Amino acid sequence: MKSHNDPRLLAYEVLGRVEEGAFSDLALDAQLCRCHAMDPRDRGLATELVYGVLRCRGRLDFALGSLCSQRLDRIEPPVLRILRLGAYQLLHLDRIPERAAVHESVEMAHRLKFSRASGFINGVLRSLARQKGSLPWPDPGLNPLECLIHRCSLPPWLAESWLAQMGSDEALAFGEALLAQAPFTLRTNYLKNDRSELADHLASQGIDTVATSFAPEGLSIAGHPENDNFSAGLKEGWFLVQDEASMLVSRLLTPRKGERILDACAAPGGKTTHLAALTVNDARILALDLHEKRLRLVAEGAKRLGCRGIETRPWDLMETPSFLDKGSFDRVLVDAPCSGLGVMRRNPEIRWRRTPADIGEMARTQGIMLEHVAPLVRPGGVLLYSVCTITPEETIGVVQAFLKTHPGFVHDDLRPLFPPAWGALFDAEGNFQTRPHRHQGMDAFFAARLKRRDG
């Protein structure tokens, strides 16, 4: 069944692809590209349904499980997918009438040749519409673990980990924040305009913006603009879409004109091009990444944004980059591959794919990458390690293990290097740590700055 211009059917198809192993953003973009005639409002609904169902799957399943006469794991996957889509509309989309959410779900079952399940779908969703205000949600004060699992939609292993790591109040606040839509933020391209000029231009197109609290180049937009003039600005390189926490990582490296800089895990290039802008195209930047195809995104982005001095080269950092001379870089950024638990709003399938075993394997990989780039830092130079996750193993654990085996490096406290207003972004040791519920909605990142001794 082809979705054509039906947003619910499109969402159903994308969710099916995700269940088969696809990434939600790539699968959704591919489907939307095939639906050229779809109304922008319907495109927005399809996007909301895909990401919303994936983010809130645990909540939806708890609600459905409270009303279904059979266990959810015994329901055919396509039927369960229809139920989740209907439940999300009933529980989270006030603008859609309840009758429409139920009716469209039943009609979808007929169109998809699941008419035999239409009565079951109708009954469960009508019951949910009637009883959604009295569902037996766990009490956060009495049972925070069950609340994290069922209200905050976390897999049990992650709920247990966060509860032990943060305590109930913090874990619940963080879990609730990751259920919301991620903010839509832009990084002004300083090579072509400044933030006030960009804000004025977008306002003239009917797009209101708010300056980000910490990143001086950031603008936040309510919703996702569907506007030809917005797309034109993106194509012309006036800005790019980037989370505020991600913008700040490049600034933590404090790049300077005339320096040689290595971005060791560069694709898709947001931080690489930001480094070029921060040095006004007066730095030599080498961008490495495992996949040559992804490096093309870096080169294309650099061209669009007017960035110069960027060289790209494919390389697997699980191997020593022997083609590079020791001590040949002033600054090195390792924005390492990680579990991605800090950006689950943007990649919601991560919630259900990650396992405890992944965390240890990621930490091992990150340690090897640091091991391989450390010799490239010149005496007195800076190595910045960053990840978009919060697990102790991948954050402070990796840093401590590195420092223990590399006495030529010392931990460099970030706090004295930045304005006092940034104080909330740093932990007690001077590492960068952001959380959406604490820092104006920005993604959860960690970064530690390491400095090579002069001697």
Short mmCIF file of C-alpha atoms in Angstrom, two decimals:
data_model
loop_
_atom_site.label_atom_id
_atom_site.label_comp_id
_atom_site.label_asym_id
_atom_site.label_seq_id
_atom_site.Cartn_x
_atom_site.Cartn_y
_atom_site.Cartn_z
CA MET A 1 0.00 0.00 0.00
CA LYS A 2 1.49 3.36 -1.03
CA SER A 3 1.03 6.34 1.24
CA HIS A 4 0.69 8.95 -1.53
CA ASN A 5 -0.58 12.01 0.36
CA ASP A 6 -2.09 10.39 3.45
CA PRO A 7 0.01 11.45 6.47
CA ARG A 8 -1.17 8.62 8.71
CA LEU A 9 -0.46 5.97 6.13
CA LEU A 10 2.92 7.52 5.43
CA ALA A 11 3.73 7.40 9.14
CA TYR A 12 2.58 3.77 9.28
CA GLU A 13 4.94 2.85 6.44
CA VAL A 14 7.90 4.69 7.98
CA LEU A 15 7.33 3.06 11.36
CA GLY A 16 7.26 -0.33 9.63
CA ARG A 17 10.64 0.40 8.05
CA VAL A 18 12.04 1.44 11.42
CA GLU A 19 10.85 -1.86 12.90
CA GLU A 20 12.85 -3.57 10.16
CA GLY A 21 16.01 -1.66 11.15
CA ALA A 22 15.87 1.62 9.22
CA PHE A 23 16.75 4.97 10.81
CA SER A 24 13.65 7.07 11.34
CA ASP A 25 15.04 10.32 9.91
CA LEU A 26 16.29 8.70 6.70
CA ALA A 27 13.15 6.61 6.21
CA LEU A 28 10.90 9.62 6.80
CA ASP A 29 12.87 11.88 4.47
CA ALA A 30 12.74 9.25 1.73
CA GLN A 31 8.97 8.90 2.04
CA LEU A 32 8.35 12.65 2.13
CA CYS A 33 10.47 13.11 -0.99
CA ARG A 34 8.07 10.80 -2.83
CA CYS A 35 5.06 12.88 -1.78
CA HIS A 36 5.75 16.15 -3.57
CA ALA A 37 2.11 17.23 -3.60
CA MET A 38 1.49 16.67 0.12
CA ASP A 39 0.18 19.72 1.96
CA PRO A 40 2.79 21.16 4.39
CA ARG A 41 0.38 20.61 7.28
CA ASP A 42 0.08 16.94 6.38
CA ARG A 43 3.86 16.66 6.12
CA GLY A 44 4.05 18.11 9.60
CA LEU A 45 1.47 15.63 10.90
CA ALA A 46 3.31 12.68 9.36
CA THR A 47 6.56 13.84 10.96
CA GLU A 48 4.89 14.35 14.34
CA LEU A 49 3.32 10.89 14.21
CA VAL A 50 6.58 9.10 13.36
CA TYR A 51 8.72 10.76 15.98
CA GLY A 52 5.93 10.93 18.55
CA VAL A 53 5.07 7.23 18.37
CA LEU A 54 8.75 6.27 18.64
CA ARG A 55 9.40 8.63 21.56
CA CYS A 56 6.26 7.66 23.45
CA ARG A 57 6.03 3.96 22.62
CA GLY A 58 6.33 2.92 26.25
CA ARG A 59 3.53 5.31 27.30
CA LEU A 60 1.34 4.21 24.42
CA ASP A 61 1.86 0.53 25.18
CA PHE A 62 1.02 1.05 28.85
CA ALA A 63 -2.22 2.81 27.91
CA LEU A 64 -3.15 0.21 25.30
CA GLY A 65 -2.16 -2.67 27.58
CA SER A 66 -4.49 -1.32 30.26
CA LEU A 67 -7.43 -1.65 27.87
CA CYS A 68 -6.60 -4.59 25.60
CA SER A 69 -8.03 -8.01 26.29
CA GLN A 70 -4.82 -9.66 25.08
CA ARG A 71 -1.12 -9.08 25.62
CA LEU A 72 0.44 -6.60 23.20
CA ASP A 73 3.21 -9.00 22.18
CA ARG A 74 0.51 -11.32 20.81
CA ILE A 75 -1.01 -8.68 18.54
CA GLU A 76 0.11 -8.71 14.91
CA PRO A 77 2.82 -6.03 14.45
CA PRO A 78 0.89 -4.12 11.73
CA VAL A 79 -2.22 -4.00 13.92
CA LEU A 80 -0.20 -2.86 16.93
CA ARG A 81 1.34 -0.15 14.76
CA ILE A 82 -2.14 1.13 13.85
CA LEU A 83 -3.14 1.08 17.52
CA ARG A 84 -0.05 3.06 18.53
CA LEU A 85 -0.73 5.67 15.87
CA GLY A 86 -4.31 6.04 17.05
CA ALA A 87 -3.31 6.13 20.71
CA TYR A 88 -0.72 8.83 20.08
CA GLN A 89 -3.33 11.03 18.44
CA LEU A 90 -5.74 10.50 21.33
CA LEU A 91 -3.20 11.10 24.10
CA HIS A 92 -0.91 13.74 22.61
CA LEU A 93 -2.59 15.62 19.74
CA ASP A 94 -5.38 17.78 21.10
CA ARG A 95 -5.93 19.40 17.70
CA ILE A 96 -7.20 16.11 16.23
CA PRO A 97 -10.80 15.29 17.26
CA GLU A 98 -11.12 11.97 19.05
CA ARG A 99 -13.72 10.72 16.58
CA ALA A 100 -11.34 11.44 13.68
CA ALA A 101 -8.41 9.66 15.36
CA VAL A 102 -10.51 6.52 15.89
CA HIS A 103 -12.21 6.63 12.48
CA GLU A 104 -8.96 7.13 10.55
CA SER A 105 -7.34 4.24 12.40
CA VAL A 106 -10.21 1.90 11.52
CA GLU A 107 -10.16 3.05 7.90
CA MET A 108 -6.41 2.43 7.77
CA ALA A 109 -7.00 -1.15 8.88
CA HIS A 110 -9.45 -1.64 6.00
CA ARG A 111 -7.08 -0.07 3.45
CA LEU A 112 -4.22 -2.27 4.65
CA LYS A 113 -6.32 -5.46 4.36
CA PHE A 114 -6.66 -5.90 8.11
CA SER A 115 -10.45 -5.60 8.15
CA ARG A 116 -10.63 -8.61 10.46
CA ALA A 117 -8.98 -6.46 13.15
CA SER A 118 -11.04 -3.32 12.54
CA GLY A 119 -13.58 -4.07 15.27
CA PHE A 120 -10.80 -4.76 17.77
CA ILE A 121 -9.02 -1.51 16.84
CA ASN A 122 -12.27 0.44 17.06
CA GLY A 123 -13.10 -0.99 20.48
CA VAL A 124 -9.69 -0.40 22.04
CA LEU A 125 -9.33 3.16 20.76
CA ARG A 126 -12.89 4.13 21.71
CA SER A 127 -12.21 2.81 25.20
CA LEU A 128 -9.00 4.86 25.33
CA ALA A 129 -10.86 8.00 24.26
CA ARG A 130 -13.35 7.46 27.10
CA GLN A 131 -10.90 6.43 29.81
CA LYS A 132 -7.69 8.34 29.02
CA GLY A 133 -8.25 10.65 31.98
CA SER A 134 -8.40 7.75 34.44
CA LEU A 135 -5.61 5.44 33.30
CA PRO A 136 -3.71 3.81 36.21
CA TRP A 137 -0.39 5.59 35.66
CA PRO A 138 2.33 4.77 38.24
CA ASP A 139 2.79 7.33 41.00
CA PRO A 140 6.21 9.01 40.67
CA GLY A 141 6.53 9.37 44.43
CA LEU A 142 5.66 5.78 45.24
CA ASN A 143 7.20 3.96 42.28
CA PRO A 144 9.65 6.11 40.32
CA LEU A 145 11.05 3.11 38.40
CA GLU A 146 7.65 2.14 36.99
CA CYS A 147 6.99 5.80 36.29
CA LEU A 148 10.21 6.08 34.26
CA ILE A 149 9.30 2.98 32.30
CA HIS A 150 5.62 3.71 31.63
CA ARG A 151 5.22 7.50 31.88
CA CYS A 152 8.65 8.50 30.53
CA SER A 153 8.74 5.68 27.98
CA LEU A 154 12.15 4.25 28.89
CA PRO A 155 13.28 0.64 28.50
CA PRO A 156 13.64 -0.98 31.94
CA TRP A 157 17.46 -1.26 31.87
CA LEU A 158 17.83 2.45 31.12
CA ALA A 159 15.24 3.47 33.71
CA GLU A 160 17.10 1.46 36.36
CA SER A 161 20.43 2.98 35.32
CA TRP A 162 19.19 6.58 35.43
CA LEU A 163 17.46 6.08 38.73
CA ALA A 164 20.69 4.81 40.29
CA GLN A 165 22.79 7.47 38.60
CA MET A 166 20.64 10.57 39.19
CA GLY A 167 18.04 9.86 41.83
CA SER A 168 14.31 9.89 41.24
CA ASP A 169 13.60 13.62 40.89
CA GLU A 170 16.38 14.28 38.40
CA ALA A 171 15.75 11.10 36.41
CA LEU A 172 12.03 11.86 36.12
CA ALA A 173 12.66 15.45 35.03
CA PHE A 174 15.17 14.29 32.43
CA GLY A 175 12.89 11.51 31.21
CA GLU A 176 9.94 13.89 30.81
CA ALA A 177 12.13 16.38 28.92
CA LEU A 178 13.20 13.71 26.43
CA LEU A 179 9.54 12.96 25.65
CA ALA A 180 9.03 16.45 24.23
CA GLN A 181 9.84 17.52 20.71
CA ALA A 182 13.42 18.68 20.31
CA PRO A 183 13.84 22.43 19.75
CA PHE A 184 14.41 23.64 16.20
CA THR A 185 17.54 25.79 16.27
CA LEU A 186 19.67 27.46 13.64
CA ARG A 187 23.35 28.38 13.67
CA THR A 188 23.93 31.68 11.94
CA ASN A 189 26.75 31.41 9.43
CA TYR A 190 29.05 34.24 10.46
CA LEU A 191 30.84 34.01 7.14
CA LYS A 192 27.74 35.40 5.39
CA ASN A 193 25.67 37.32 7.98
CA ASP A 194 25.20 37.89 11.68
CA ARG A 195 22.43 36.76 14.03
CA SER A 196 20.45 40.02 14.05
CA GLU A 197 20.48 40.21 10.25
CA LEU A 198 19.30 36.63 9.98
CA ALA A 199 16.57 37.17 12.58
CA ASP A 200 15.33 40.26 10.69
CA HIS A 201 15.31 38.37 7.40
CA LEU A 202 13.36 35.44 8.83
CA ALA A 203 10.91 37.83 10.50
CA SER A 204 10.25 39.43 7.11
CA GLN A 205 9.24 35.95 5.90
CA GLY A 206 6.83 35.46 8.80
CA ILE A 207 9.21 33.25 10.81
CA ASP A 208 9.66 34.41 14.40
CA THR A 209 12.88 33.54 16.20
CA VAL A 210 14.31 33.80 19.71
CA ALA A 211 18.02 34.17 20.40
CA THR A 212 19.55 31.16 22.15
CA SER A 213 20.71 31.72 25.71
CA PHE A 214 24.36 30.69 25.40
CA ALA A 215 25.45 30.29 21.77
CA PRO A 216 25.83 33.80 20.30
CA GLU A 217 25.07 32.54 16.80
CA GLY A 218 21.95 30.55 17.65
CA LEU A 219 18.29 31.23 16.88
CA SER A 220 15.37 29.11 18.04
CA ILE A 221 12.21 28.71 15.97
CA ALA A 222 8.84 27.48 17.20
CA GLY A 223 7.87 24.46 15.12
CA HIS A 224 9.41 23.39 11.82
CA PRO A 225 9.11 26.07 9.11
CA GLU A 226 7.66 24.95 5.78
CA ASN A 227 8.59 28.00 3.78
CA ASP A 228 10.29 28.39 0.38
CA ASN A 229 12.21 31.42 1.61
CA PHE A 230 13.47 29.44 4.61
CA SER A 231 14.62 26.66 2.29
CA ALA A 232 16.33 29.22 0.07
CA GLY A 233 18.26 30.62 3.03
CA LEU A 234 19.37 27.13 3.98
CA LYS A 235 20.47 26.45 0.40
CA GLU A 236 22.37 29.75 0.20
CA GLY A 237 24.28 28.95 3.36
CA TRP A 238 23.01 31.78 5.56
CA PHE A 239 22.50 29.26 8.35
CA LEU A 240 22.27 25.58 9.11
CA VAL A 241 20.12 23.56 11.49
CA GLN A 242 22.10 22.64 14.61
CA ASP A 243 21.30 22.17 18.29
CA GLU A 244 22.64 24.81 20.67
CA ALA A 245 24.68 22.30 22.68
CA SER A 246 26.32 21.10 19.48
CA MET A 247 27.18 24.71 18.58
CA LEU A 248 28.86 25.20 21.93
CA VAL A 249 31.15 22.19 21.49
CA SER A 250 33.10 23.93 18.71
CA ARG A 251 33.56 26.99 20.92
CA LEU A 252 34.96 24.82 23.73
CA LEU A 253 37.92 24.05 21.48
CA THR A 254 38.70 27.84 21.33
CA PRO A 255 40.05 27.65 17.77
CA ARG A 256 42.33 30.48 16.60
CA LYS A 257 43.35 31.92 13.27
CA GLY A 258 46.39 30.35 11.67
CA GLU A 259 46.12 27.06 13.54
CA ARG A 260 46.06 23.52 12.22
CA ILE A 261 42.95 21.73 13.51
CA LEU A 262 41.85 18.10 13.28
CA ASP A 263 38.16 17.19 13.40
CA ALA A 264 38.63 13.47 13.87
CA CYS A 265 34.99 12.31 13.54
CA ALA A 266 33.70 15.06 11.30
CA ALA A 267 30.61 13.96 9.36
CA PRO A 268 28.11 15.42 8.69
CA GLY A 269 30.19 18.58 9.23
CA GLY A 270 28.27 20.93 11.51
CA LYS A 271 31.17 21.34 13.89
CA THR A 272 33.77 21.33 11.10
CA THR A 273 32.17 24.27 9.32
CA HIS A 274 31.63 26.05 12.63
CA LEU A 275 35.36 25.82 13.33
CA ALA A 276 36.00 27.39 9.94
CA ALA A 277 33.57 30.22 10.70
CA LEU A 278 35.05 30.83 14.15
CA THR A 279 38.51 31.23 12.60
CA VAL A 280 37.15 33.36 9.70
CA ASN A 281 38.47 30.81 7.20
CA ASP A 282 41.99 31.34 8.51
CA ALA A 283 42.73 27.85 9.82
CA ARG A 284 43.80 24.61 8.17
CA ILE A 285 41.22 22.01 9.08
CA LEU A 286 41.49 18.29 8.35
CA ALA A 287 38.17 16.43 8.57
CA LEU A 288 38.34 12.67 9.02
CA ASP A 289 35.49 10.19 8.99
CA LEU A 290 35.10 6.47 8.46
CA HIS A 291 32.72 6.75 5.50
CA GLU A 292 33.72 8.56 2.31
CA LYS A 293 30.05 9.07 1.42
CA ARG A 294 29.47 10.95 4.68
CA LEU A 295 32.58 13.03 4.10
CA ARG A 296 30.95 14.30 0.91
CA LEU A 297 28.33 15.88 3.18
CA VAL A 298 31.14 17.78 4.92
CA ALA A 299 32.54 19.02 1.61
CA GLU A 300 29.10 19.97 0.28
CA GLY A 301 28.26 21.82 3.49
CA ALA A 302 31.57 23.68 3.41
CA LYS A 303 30.93 24.82 -0.14
CA ARG A 304 27.38 25.95 0.64
CA LEU A 305 28.48 27.86 3.73
CA GLY A 306 31.50 29.47 2.09
CA CYS A 307 34.03 27.67 4.30
CA ARG A 308 37.62 27.41 3.07
CA GLY A 309 40.68 25.60 4.34
CA ILE A 310 38.87 22.30 4.97
CA GLU A 311 40.43 19.09 3.67
CA THR A 312 38.58 15.78 3.95
CA ARG A 313 39.98 12.27 4.12
CA PRO A 314 38.33 8.94 4.95
CA TRP A 315 39.94 7.09 7.84
CA ASP A 316 38.99 4.47 10.38
CA LEU A 317 40.19 5.80 13.74
CA MET A 318 40.26 2.26 15.09
CA GLU A 319 43.57 2.28 13.23
CA THR A 320 46.51 4.63 13.87
CA PRO A 321 46.48 7.53 11.34
CA SER A 322 50.11 6.88 10.40
CA PHE A 323 49.95 9.32 7.49
CA LEU A 324 49.85 12.22 9.97
CA ASP A 325 52.94 13.53 11.78
CA LYS A 326 53.12 13.46 15.55
CA GLY A 327 52.55 16.82 17.21
CA SER A 328 51.29 18.38 13.98
CA PHE A 329 47.95 19.78 15.23
CA ASP A 330 47.29 22.71 17.53
CA ARG A 331 43.80 21.48 18.37
CA VAL A 332 42.00 18.17 17.94
CA LEU A 333 38.26 17.57 18.27
CA VAL A 334 37.04 14.02 18.85
CA ASP A 335 33.24 14.20 18.68
CA ALA A 336 33.09 10.46 19.08
CA PRO A 337 30.41 7.97 18.02
CA CYS A 338 28.42 7.10 21.12
CA SER A 339 25.20 5.58 22.41
CA GLY A 340 23.35 8.81 21.52
CA LEU A 341 21.14 8.72 24.62
CA GLY A 342 21.33 12.50 24.92
CA VAL A 343 19.64 13.03 21.55
CA MET A 344 16.84 10.47 21.83
CA ARG A 345 14.29 13.13 20.92
CA ARG A 346 15.89 13.44 17.47
CA ASN A 347 16.67 9.73 16.99
CA PRO A 348 13.89 8.14 19.04
CA GLU A 349 14.46 4.59 17.84
CA ILE A 350 17.64 4.65 19.97
CA ARG A 351 15.43 4.11 23.03
CA TRP A 352 14.49 0.66 21.85
CA ARG A 353 17.69 -0.41 20.09
CA ARG A 354 20.40 0.33 22.63
CA THR A 355 21.36 -2.37 25.13
CA PRO A 356 23.60 -2.32 28.22
CA ALA A 357 26.24 -4.21 26.24
CA ASP A 358 26.41 -1.35 23.73
CA ILE A 359 27.61 1.09 26.38
CA GLY A 360 30.77 -0.82 27.28
CA GLU A 361 31.56 -1.44 23.61
CA MET A 362 31.12 2.25 22.80
CA ALA A 363 33.42 3.25 25.67
CA ARG A 364 36.08 0.84 24.42
CA THR A 365 35.85 2.32 20.92
CA GLN A 366 36.03 5.88 22.23
CA GLY A 367 39.14 5.06 24.25
CA ILE A 368 40.88 3.59 21.20
CA MET A 369 40.08 6.70 19.16
CA LEU A 370 41.55 8.98 21.80
CA GLU A 371 44.61 6.74 21.97
CA HIS A 372 45.14 7.10 18.24
CA VAL A 373 44.79 10.89 18.02
CA ALA A 374 46.65 11.84 21.20
CA PRO A 375 50.12 11.73 19.60
CA LEU A 376 48.97 14.22 16.96
CA VAL A 377 48.49 17.03 19.51
CA ARG A 378 51.49 19.37 19.74
CA PRO A 379 53.00 20.24 23.13
CA GLY A 380 50.71 22.86 24.67
CA GLY A 381 47.93 21.88 22.30
CA VAL A 382 44.32 20.98 23.11
CA LEU A 383 42.33 17.77 22.72
CA LEU A 384 38.56 18.10 23.16
CA TYR A 385 36.52 14.94 23.69
CA SER A 386 32.74 15.21 23.25
CA VAL A 387 29.74 12.86 23.06
CA CYS A 388 25.98 13.31 22.90
CA THR A 389 25.24 10.93 25.75
CA ILE A 390 25.26 10.88 29.55
CA THR A 391 26.45 7.41 30.56
CA PRO A 392 29.33 7.52 33.07
CA GLU A 393 31.18 4.85 31.07
CA GLU A 394 31.24 6.97 27.89
CA THR A 395 31.85 10.33 29.55
CA ILE A 396 33.97 10.74 32.65
CA GLY A 397 34.96 7.06 32.55
CA VAL A 398 36.64 7.44 29.15
CA VAL A 399 38.37 10.66 30.24
CA GLN A 400 39.71 9.19 33.49
CA ALA A 401 40.99 6.09 31.74
CA PHE A 402 42.74 8.23 29.13
CA LEU A 403 44.43 10.49 31.69
CA LYS A 404 45.57 7.49 33.71
CA THR A 405 47.47 6.08 30.73
CA HIS A 406 48.61 9.40 29.20
CA PRO A 407 50.59 11.38 31.79
CA GLY A 408 51.57 13.85 29.10
CA PHE A 409 48.00 15.24 29.21
CA VAL A 410 46.21 17.11 31.97
CA HIS A 411 42.54 17.88 32.46
CA ASP A 412 41.82 21.50 31.47
CA ASP A 413 39.03 23.14 33.49
CA LEU A 414 36.66 24.86 31.03
CA ARG A 415 35.14 27.28 33.54
CA PRO A 416 37.87 29.97 33.51
CA LEU A 417 37.83 30.09 29.72
CA PHE A 418 34.22 31.22 29.29
CA PRO A 419 31.88 33.91 30.62
CA PRO A 420 30.45 33.50 34.15
CA ALA A 421 26.98 33.28 32.56
CA TRP A 422 28.03 29.90 31.15
CA GLY A 423 28.61 28.54 34.66
CA ALA A 424 25.46 26.40 34.63
CA LEU A 425 26.88 24.44 31.68
CA PHE A 426 29.84 23.01 33.60
CA ASP A 427 30.11 20.39 36.33
CA ALA A 428 32.20 20.56 39.49
CA GLU A 429 35.32 19.41 37.60
CA GLY A 430 34.94 21.90 34.78
CA ASN A 431 33.51 19.51 32.18
CA PHE A 432 30.72 20.57 29.83
CA GLN A 433 27.42 18.84 30.67
CA THR A 434 24.03 19.91 29.33
CA ARG A 435 20.53 18.61 30.02
CA PRO A 436 17.29 19.65 28.28
CA HIS A 437 15.38 20.17 31.54
CA ARG A 438 18.10 22.44 32.93
CA HIS A 439 19.43 24.31 29.92
CA GLN A 440 16.61 25.76 27.82
CA GLY A 441 15.83 22.49 26.07
CA MET A 442 19.21 21.88 24.46
CA ASP A 443 20.38 18.32 23.85
CA ALA A 444 22.34 16.39 26.49
CA PHE A 445 26.06 16.63 25.67
CA PHE A 446 29.30 16.00 27.51
CA ALA A 447 32.72 17.41 26.68
CA ALA A 448 36.07 17.37 28.45
CA ARG A 449 39.06 19.47 27.46
CA LEU A 450 42.50 17.89 27.76
CA LYS A 451 45.76 19.77 27.34
CA ARG A 452 49.13 18.35 26.37
CA ARG A 453 51.95 19.42 28.63
CA ASP A 454 54.51 21.80 27.13
CA GLY A 455 57.45 19.63 28.03
#
